[in-house]
Short mmCIF file of N, CA and C and ligand atoms in Angstrom, two decimals:
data_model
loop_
_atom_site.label_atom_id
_atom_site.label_comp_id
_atom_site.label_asym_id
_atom_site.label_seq_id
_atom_site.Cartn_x
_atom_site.Cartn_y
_atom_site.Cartn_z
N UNK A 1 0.86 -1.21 0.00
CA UNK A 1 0.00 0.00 0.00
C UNK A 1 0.88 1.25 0.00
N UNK A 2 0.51 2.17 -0.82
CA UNK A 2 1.60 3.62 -0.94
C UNK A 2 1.05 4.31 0.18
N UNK A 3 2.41 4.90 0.48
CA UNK A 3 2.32 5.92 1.05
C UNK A 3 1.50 7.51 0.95
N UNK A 4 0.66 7.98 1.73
CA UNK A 4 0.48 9.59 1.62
C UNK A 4 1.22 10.09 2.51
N UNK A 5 1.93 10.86 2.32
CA UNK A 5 2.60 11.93 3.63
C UNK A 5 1.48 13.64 3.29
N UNK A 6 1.52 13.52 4.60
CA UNK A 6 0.99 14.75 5.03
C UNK A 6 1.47 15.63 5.81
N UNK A 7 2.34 17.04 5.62
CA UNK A 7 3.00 17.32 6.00
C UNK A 7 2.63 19.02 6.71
N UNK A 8 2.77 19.16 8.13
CA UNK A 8 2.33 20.98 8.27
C UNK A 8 3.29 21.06 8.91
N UNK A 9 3.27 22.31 8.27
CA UNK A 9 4.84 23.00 8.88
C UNK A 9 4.58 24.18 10.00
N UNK A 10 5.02 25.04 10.62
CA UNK A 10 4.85 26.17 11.63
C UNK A 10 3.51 26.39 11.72
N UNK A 11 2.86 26.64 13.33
CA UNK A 11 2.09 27.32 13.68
C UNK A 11 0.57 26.49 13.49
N UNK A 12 0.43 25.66 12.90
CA UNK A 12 -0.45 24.39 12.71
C UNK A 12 -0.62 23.72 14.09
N UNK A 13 0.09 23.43 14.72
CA UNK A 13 -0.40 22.40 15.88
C UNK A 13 -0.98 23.40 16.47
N UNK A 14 -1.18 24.60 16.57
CA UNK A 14 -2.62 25.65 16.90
C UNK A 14 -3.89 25.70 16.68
N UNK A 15 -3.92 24.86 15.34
CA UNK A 15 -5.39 24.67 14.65
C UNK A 15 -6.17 24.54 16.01
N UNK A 16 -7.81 24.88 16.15
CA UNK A 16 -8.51 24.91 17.10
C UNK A 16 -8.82 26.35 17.50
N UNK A 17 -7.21 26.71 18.23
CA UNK A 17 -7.10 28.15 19.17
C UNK A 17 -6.64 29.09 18.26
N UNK A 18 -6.02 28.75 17.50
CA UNK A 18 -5.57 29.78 16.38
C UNK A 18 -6.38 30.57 15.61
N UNK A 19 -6.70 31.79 15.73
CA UNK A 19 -7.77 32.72 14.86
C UNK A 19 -8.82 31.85 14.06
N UNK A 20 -9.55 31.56 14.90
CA UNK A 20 -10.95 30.35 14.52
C UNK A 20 -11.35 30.95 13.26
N UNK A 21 -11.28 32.26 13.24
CA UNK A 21 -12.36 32.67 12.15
C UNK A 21 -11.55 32.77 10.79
N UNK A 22 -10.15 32.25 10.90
CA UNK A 22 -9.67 32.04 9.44
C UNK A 22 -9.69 30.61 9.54
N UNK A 23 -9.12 29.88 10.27
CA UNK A 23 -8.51 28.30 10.31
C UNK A 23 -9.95 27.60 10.43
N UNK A 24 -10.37 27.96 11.24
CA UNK A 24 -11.31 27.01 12.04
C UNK A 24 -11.55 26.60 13.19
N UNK A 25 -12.65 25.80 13.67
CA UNK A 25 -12.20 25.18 14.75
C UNK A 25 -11.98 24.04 15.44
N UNK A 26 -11.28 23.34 14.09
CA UNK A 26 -10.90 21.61 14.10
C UNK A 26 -9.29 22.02 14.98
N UNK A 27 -9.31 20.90 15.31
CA UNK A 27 -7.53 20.68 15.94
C UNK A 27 -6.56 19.90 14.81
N UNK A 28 -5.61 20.19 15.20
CA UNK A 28 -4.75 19.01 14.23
C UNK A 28 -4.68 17.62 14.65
N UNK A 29 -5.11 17.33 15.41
CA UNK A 29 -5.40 16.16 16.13
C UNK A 29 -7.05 15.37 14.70
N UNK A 30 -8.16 16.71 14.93
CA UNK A 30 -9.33 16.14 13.56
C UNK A 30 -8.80 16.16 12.98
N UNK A 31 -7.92 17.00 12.57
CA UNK A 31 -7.09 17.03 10.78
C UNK A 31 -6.64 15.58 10.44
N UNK A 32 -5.66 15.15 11.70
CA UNK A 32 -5.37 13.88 11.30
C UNK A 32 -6.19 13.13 11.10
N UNK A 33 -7.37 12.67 11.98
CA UNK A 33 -8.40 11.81 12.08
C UNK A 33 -8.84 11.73 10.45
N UNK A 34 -9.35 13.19 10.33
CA UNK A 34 -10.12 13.28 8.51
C UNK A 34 -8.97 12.50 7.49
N UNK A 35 -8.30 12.89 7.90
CA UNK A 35 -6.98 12.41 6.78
C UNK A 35 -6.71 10.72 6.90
N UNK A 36 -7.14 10.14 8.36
CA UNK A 36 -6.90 8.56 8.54
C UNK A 36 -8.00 8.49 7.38
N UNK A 37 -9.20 8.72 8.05
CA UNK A 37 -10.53 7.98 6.99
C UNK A 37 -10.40 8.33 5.56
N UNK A 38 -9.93 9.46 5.16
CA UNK A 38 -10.07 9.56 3.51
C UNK A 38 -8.40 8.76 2.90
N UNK A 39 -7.39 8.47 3.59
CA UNK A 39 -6.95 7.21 3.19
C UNK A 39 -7.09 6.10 3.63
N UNK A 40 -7.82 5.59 4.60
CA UNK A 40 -8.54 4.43 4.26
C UNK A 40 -9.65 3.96 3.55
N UNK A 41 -10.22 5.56 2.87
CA UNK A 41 -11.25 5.03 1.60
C UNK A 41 -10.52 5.14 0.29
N UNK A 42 -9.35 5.49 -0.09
CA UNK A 42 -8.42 5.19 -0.72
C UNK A 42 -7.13 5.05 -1.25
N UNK A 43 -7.53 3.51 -0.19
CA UNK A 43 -6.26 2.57 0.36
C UNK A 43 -4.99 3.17 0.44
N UNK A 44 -4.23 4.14 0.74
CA UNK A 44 -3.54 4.42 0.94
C UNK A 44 -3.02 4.86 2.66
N UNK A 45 -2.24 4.22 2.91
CA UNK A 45 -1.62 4.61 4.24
C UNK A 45 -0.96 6.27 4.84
N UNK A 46 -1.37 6.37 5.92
CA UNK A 46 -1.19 7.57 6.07
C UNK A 46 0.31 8.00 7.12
N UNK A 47 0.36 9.12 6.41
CA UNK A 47 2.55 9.61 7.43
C UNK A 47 1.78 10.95 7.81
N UNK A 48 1.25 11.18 8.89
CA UNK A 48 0.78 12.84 9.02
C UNK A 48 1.53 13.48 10.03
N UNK A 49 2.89 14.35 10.22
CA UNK A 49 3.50 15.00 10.80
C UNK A 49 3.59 16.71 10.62
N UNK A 50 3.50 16.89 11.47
CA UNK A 50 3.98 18.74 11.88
C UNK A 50 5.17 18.73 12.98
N UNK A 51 5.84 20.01 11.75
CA UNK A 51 6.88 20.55 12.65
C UNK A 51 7.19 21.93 12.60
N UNK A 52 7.63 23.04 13.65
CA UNK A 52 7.93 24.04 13.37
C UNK A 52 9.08 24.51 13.07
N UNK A 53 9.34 23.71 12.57
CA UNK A 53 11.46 23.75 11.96
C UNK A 53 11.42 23.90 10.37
N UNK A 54 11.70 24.67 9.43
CA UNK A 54 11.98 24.74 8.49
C UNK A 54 13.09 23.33 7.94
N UNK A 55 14.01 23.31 8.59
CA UNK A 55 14.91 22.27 8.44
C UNK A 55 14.61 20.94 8.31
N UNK A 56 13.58 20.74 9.32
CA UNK A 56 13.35 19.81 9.10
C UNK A 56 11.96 19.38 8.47
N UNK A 57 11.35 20.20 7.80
CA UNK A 57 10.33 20.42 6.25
C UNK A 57 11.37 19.83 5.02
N UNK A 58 12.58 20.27 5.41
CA UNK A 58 13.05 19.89 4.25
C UNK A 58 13.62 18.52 4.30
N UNK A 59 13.95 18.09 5.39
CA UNK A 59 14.84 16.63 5.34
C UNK A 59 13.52 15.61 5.00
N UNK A 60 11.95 15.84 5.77
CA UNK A 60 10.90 15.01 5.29
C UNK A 60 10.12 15.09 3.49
N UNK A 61 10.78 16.33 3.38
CA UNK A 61 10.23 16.08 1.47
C UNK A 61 11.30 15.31 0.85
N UNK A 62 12.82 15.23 1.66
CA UNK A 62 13.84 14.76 0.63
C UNK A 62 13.52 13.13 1.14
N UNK A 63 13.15 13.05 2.26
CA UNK A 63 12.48 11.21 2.60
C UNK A 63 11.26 10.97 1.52
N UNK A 64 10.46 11.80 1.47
CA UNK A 64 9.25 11.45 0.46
C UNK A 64 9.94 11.61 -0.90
N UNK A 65 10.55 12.09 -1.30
CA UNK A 65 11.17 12.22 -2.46
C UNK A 65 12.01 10.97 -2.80
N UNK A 66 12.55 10.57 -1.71
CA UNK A 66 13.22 9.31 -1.68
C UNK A 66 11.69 7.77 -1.86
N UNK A 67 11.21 7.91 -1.29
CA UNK A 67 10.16 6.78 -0.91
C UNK A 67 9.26 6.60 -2.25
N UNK A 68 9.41 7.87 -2.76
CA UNK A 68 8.32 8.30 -4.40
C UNK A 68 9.34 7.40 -5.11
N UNK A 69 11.09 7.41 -5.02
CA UNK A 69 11.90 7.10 -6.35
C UNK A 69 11.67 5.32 -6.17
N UNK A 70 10.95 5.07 -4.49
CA UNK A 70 11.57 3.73 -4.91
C UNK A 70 9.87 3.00 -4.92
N UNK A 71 9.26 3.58 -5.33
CA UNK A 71 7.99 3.09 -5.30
C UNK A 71 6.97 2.86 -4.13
N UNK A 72 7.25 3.74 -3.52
CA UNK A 72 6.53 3.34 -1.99
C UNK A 72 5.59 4.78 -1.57
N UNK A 73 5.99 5.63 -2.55
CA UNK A 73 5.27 7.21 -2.36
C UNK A 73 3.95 7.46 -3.45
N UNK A 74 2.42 7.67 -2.84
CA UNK A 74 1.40 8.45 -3.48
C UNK A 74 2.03 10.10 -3.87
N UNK A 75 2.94 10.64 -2.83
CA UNK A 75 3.10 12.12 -2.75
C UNK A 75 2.66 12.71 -1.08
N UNK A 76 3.12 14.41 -1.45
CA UNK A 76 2.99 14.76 -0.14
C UNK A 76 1.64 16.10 -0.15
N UNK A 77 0.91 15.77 0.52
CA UNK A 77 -0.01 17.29 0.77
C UNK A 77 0.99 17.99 1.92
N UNK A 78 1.32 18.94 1.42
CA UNK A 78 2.09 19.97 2.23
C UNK A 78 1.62 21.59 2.49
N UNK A 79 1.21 21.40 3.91
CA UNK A 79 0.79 22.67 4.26
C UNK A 79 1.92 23.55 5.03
N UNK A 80 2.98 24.46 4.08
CA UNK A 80 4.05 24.85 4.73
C UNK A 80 3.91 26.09 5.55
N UNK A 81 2.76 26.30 5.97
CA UNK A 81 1.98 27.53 7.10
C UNK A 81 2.88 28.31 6.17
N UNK A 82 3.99 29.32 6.96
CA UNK A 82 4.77 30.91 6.92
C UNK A 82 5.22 30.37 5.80
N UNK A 83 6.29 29.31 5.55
CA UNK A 83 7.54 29.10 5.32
C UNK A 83 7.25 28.70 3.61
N UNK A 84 5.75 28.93 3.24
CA UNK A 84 5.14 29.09 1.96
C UNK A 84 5.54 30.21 0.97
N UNK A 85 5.78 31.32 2.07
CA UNK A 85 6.11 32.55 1.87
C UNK A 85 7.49 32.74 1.78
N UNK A 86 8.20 32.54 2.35
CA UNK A 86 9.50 32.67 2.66
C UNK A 86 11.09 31.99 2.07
N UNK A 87 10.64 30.30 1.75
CA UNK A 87 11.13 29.37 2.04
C UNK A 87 11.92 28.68 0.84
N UNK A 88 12.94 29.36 0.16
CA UNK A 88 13.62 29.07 -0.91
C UNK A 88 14.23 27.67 -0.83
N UNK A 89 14.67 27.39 0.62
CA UNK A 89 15.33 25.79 0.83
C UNK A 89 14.33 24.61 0.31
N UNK A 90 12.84 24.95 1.04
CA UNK A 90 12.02 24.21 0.51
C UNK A 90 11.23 24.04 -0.80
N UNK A 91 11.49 25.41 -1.26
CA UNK A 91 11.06 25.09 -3.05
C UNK A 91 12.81 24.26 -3.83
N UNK A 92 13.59 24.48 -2.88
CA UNK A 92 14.89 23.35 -3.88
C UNK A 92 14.70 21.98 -3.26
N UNK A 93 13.91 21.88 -2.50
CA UNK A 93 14.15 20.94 -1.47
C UNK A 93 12.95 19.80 -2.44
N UNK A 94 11.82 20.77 -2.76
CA UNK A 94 10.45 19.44 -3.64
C UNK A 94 11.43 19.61 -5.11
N UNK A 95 12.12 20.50 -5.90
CA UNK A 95 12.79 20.67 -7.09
C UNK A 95 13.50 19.12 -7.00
N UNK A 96 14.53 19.36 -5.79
CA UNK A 96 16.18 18.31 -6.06
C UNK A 96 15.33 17.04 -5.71
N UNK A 97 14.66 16.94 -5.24
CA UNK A 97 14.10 15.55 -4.36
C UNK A 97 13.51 14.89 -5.55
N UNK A 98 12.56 15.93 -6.31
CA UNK A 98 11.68 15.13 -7.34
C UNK A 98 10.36 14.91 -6.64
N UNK A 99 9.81 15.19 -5.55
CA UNK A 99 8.57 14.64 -4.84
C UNK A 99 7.34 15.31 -4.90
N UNK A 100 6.28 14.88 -5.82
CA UNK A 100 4.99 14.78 -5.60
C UNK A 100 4.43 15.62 -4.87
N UNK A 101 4.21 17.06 -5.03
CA UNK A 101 3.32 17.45 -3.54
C UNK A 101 2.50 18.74 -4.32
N UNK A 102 1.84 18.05 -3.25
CA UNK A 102 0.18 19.45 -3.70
C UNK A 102 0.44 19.83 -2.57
N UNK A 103 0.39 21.10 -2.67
CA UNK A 103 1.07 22.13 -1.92
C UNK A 103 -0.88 23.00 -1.10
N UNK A 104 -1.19 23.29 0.00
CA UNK A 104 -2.45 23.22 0.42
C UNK A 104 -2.62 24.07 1.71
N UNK A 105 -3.40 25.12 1.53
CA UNK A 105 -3.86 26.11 2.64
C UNK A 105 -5.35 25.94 2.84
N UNK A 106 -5.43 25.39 4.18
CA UNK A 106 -6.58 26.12 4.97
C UNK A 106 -7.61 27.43 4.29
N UNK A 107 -6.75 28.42 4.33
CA UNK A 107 -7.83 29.39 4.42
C UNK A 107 -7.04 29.94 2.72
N UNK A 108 -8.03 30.41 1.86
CA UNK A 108 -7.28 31.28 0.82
C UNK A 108 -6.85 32.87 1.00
N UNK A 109 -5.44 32.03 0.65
CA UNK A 109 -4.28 33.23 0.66
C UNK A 109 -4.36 34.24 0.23
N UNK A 110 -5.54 33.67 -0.92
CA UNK A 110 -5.02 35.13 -1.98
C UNK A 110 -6.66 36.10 -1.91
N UNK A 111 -7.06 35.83 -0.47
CA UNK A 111 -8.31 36.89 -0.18
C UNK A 111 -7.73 37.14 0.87
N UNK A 112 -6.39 37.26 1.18
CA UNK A 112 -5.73 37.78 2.36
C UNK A 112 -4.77 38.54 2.36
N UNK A 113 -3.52 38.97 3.17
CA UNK A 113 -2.48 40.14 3.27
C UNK A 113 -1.91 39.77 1.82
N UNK A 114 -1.34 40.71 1.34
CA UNK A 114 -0.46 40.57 0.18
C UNK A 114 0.64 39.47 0.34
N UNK A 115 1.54 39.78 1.84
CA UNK A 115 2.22 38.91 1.95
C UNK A 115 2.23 37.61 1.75
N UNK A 116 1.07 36.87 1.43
CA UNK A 116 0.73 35.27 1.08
C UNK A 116 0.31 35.15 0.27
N UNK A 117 0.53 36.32 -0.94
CA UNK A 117 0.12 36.01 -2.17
C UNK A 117 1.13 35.45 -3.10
N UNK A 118 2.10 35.93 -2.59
CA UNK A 118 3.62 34.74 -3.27
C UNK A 118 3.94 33.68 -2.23
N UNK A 119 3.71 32.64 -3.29
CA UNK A 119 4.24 31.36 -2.78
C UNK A 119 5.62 30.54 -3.51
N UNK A 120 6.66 29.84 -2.45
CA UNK A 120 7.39 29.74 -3.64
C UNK A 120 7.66 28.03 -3.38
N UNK A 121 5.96 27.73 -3.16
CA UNK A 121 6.38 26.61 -3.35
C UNK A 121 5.59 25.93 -4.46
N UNK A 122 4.23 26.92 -4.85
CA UNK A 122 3.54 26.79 -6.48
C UNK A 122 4.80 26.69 -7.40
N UNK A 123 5.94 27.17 -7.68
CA UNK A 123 6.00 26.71 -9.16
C UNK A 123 6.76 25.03 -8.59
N UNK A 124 7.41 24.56 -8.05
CA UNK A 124 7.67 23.03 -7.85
C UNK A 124 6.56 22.38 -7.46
N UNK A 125 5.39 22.82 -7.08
CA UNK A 125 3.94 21.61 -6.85
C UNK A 125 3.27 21.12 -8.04
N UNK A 126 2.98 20.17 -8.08
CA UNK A 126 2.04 19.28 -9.35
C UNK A 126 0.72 19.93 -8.94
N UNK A 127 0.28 20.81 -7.31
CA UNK A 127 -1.11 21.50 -7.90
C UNK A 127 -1.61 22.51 -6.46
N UNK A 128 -2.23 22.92 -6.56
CA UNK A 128 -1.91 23.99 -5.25
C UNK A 128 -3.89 23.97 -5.20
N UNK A 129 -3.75 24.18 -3.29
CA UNK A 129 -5.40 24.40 -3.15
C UNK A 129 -5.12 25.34 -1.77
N UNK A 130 -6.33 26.40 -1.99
CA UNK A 130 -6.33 26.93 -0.68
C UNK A 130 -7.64 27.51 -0.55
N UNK A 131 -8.10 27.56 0.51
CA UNK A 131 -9.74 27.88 0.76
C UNK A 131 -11.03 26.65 1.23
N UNK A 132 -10.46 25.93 1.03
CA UNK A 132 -11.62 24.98 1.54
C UNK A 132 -11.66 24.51 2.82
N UNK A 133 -10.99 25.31 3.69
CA UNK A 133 -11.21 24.61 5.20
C UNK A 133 -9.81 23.41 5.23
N UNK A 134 -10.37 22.82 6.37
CA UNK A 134 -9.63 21.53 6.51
C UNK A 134 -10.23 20.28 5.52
N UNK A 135 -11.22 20.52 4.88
CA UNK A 135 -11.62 19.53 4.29
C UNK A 135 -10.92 19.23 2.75
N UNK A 136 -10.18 20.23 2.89
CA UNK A 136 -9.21 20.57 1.95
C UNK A 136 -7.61 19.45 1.83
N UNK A 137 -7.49 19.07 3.20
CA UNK A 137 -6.57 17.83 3.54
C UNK A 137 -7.14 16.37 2.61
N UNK A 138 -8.76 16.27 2.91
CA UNK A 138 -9.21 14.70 2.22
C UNK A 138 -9.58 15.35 1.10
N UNK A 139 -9.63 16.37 0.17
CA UNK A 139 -9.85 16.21 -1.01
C UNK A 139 -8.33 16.28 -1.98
N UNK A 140 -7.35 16.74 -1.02
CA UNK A 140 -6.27 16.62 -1.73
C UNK A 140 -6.13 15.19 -1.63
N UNK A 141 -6.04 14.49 -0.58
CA UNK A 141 -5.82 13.01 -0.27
C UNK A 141 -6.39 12.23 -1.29
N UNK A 142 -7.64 12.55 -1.80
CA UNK A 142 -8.15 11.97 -3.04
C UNK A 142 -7.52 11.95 -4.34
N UNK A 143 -7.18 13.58 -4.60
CA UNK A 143 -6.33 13.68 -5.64
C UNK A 143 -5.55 12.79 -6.10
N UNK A 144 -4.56 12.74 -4.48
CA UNK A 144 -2.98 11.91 -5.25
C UNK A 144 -3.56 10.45 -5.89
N UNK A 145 -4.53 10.19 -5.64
CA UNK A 145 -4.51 8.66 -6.34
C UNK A 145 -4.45 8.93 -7.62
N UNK A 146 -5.02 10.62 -8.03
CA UNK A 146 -5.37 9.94 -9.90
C UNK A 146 -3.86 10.95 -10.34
N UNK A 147 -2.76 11.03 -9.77
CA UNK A 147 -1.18 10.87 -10.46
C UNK A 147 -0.78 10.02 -10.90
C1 LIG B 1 -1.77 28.70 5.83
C2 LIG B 1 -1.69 30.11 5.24
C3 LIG B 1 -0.35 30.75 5.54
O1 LIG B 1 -0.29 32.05 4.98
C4 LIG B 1 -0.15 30.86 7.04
O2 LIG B 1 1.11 31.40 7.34
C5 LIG B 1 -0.37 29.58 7.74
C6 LIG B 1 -1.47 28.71 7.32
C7 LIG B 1 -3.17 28.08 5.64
O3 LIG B 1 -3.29 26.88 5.87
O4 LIG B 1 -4.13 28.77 5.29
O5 LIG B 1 0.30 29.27 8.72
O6 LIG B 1 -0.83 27.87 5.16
#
């Protein structure tokens, strides 16, 4: 069974308490839950980690990047919170790796500060979503099957 990795980077393990009225008021704890059931409705196993380290955003896309070359990777939904904005290591990081990722916001960026209207991790993603809530995690999860 392939792998999905699901990946949030900074300020995510807040979901809940974090400005309800953009995020919501699921935890990352439901996030995961939604994300077990929509890969167990298709079959795919689930990797769902957050971290607030840039550094180490990048050592887990170059593992999925690795796991994609040897046949064991669907891809990664990657919600890189700030570091979307910012984060040149991690747009070389999905480039050099080669790895699969739909790149995915919570709330849409681009009805928000200017500052999150450049992302630099759209041009290395196979497809970018933002605005649909958390429900936005199992419809990407759906996606990767038809890559
Ligand atoms: C976010 C949007 C980012 O601009 C922000 O920094 C986040 C969350 C989202 O899911 O909507 O931390 O990626």
């Amino acid at each position: 069974m392939n792998t999905a990795y699901v990946f949030n980077g900074p300020n995510l393990n807040l979901l809940g308490t974090r400005e309800p009225q953009v995020y919501g008021a699921q935890t990352l704890a439901d996030v995961e839950a939604l994300c077990r059931t929509a890969c167990a409705e298709h079959g795919l196993t689930l990797d769902f980690r957050q971290t607030n380290h840039e550094g180490e955003l990048v050592s887990w896309v170059h593992e999925a990047g690795r796991a994609q070359a040897e046949g064991r990777s669907a891809g990664v939904v990657l919600n890189a919170g700030a570091y979307t904005h910012t984060s040149i290591a991690l747009h070389d990081a999905i480039k050099g790796s080669g790895a699969l990722v739909i790149e995915l916001h919570i709330s849409n960026v681009h009805a928000r500060e200017s500052f999150r209207h450049h992302s630099y991790i759209s041009p290395v993603a196979r497809a970018v979503m933002a605005g649909f809530g958390v429900r936005g995690y199992a419809i990407a999860l759906a996606a990767l099957t038809g890559f």
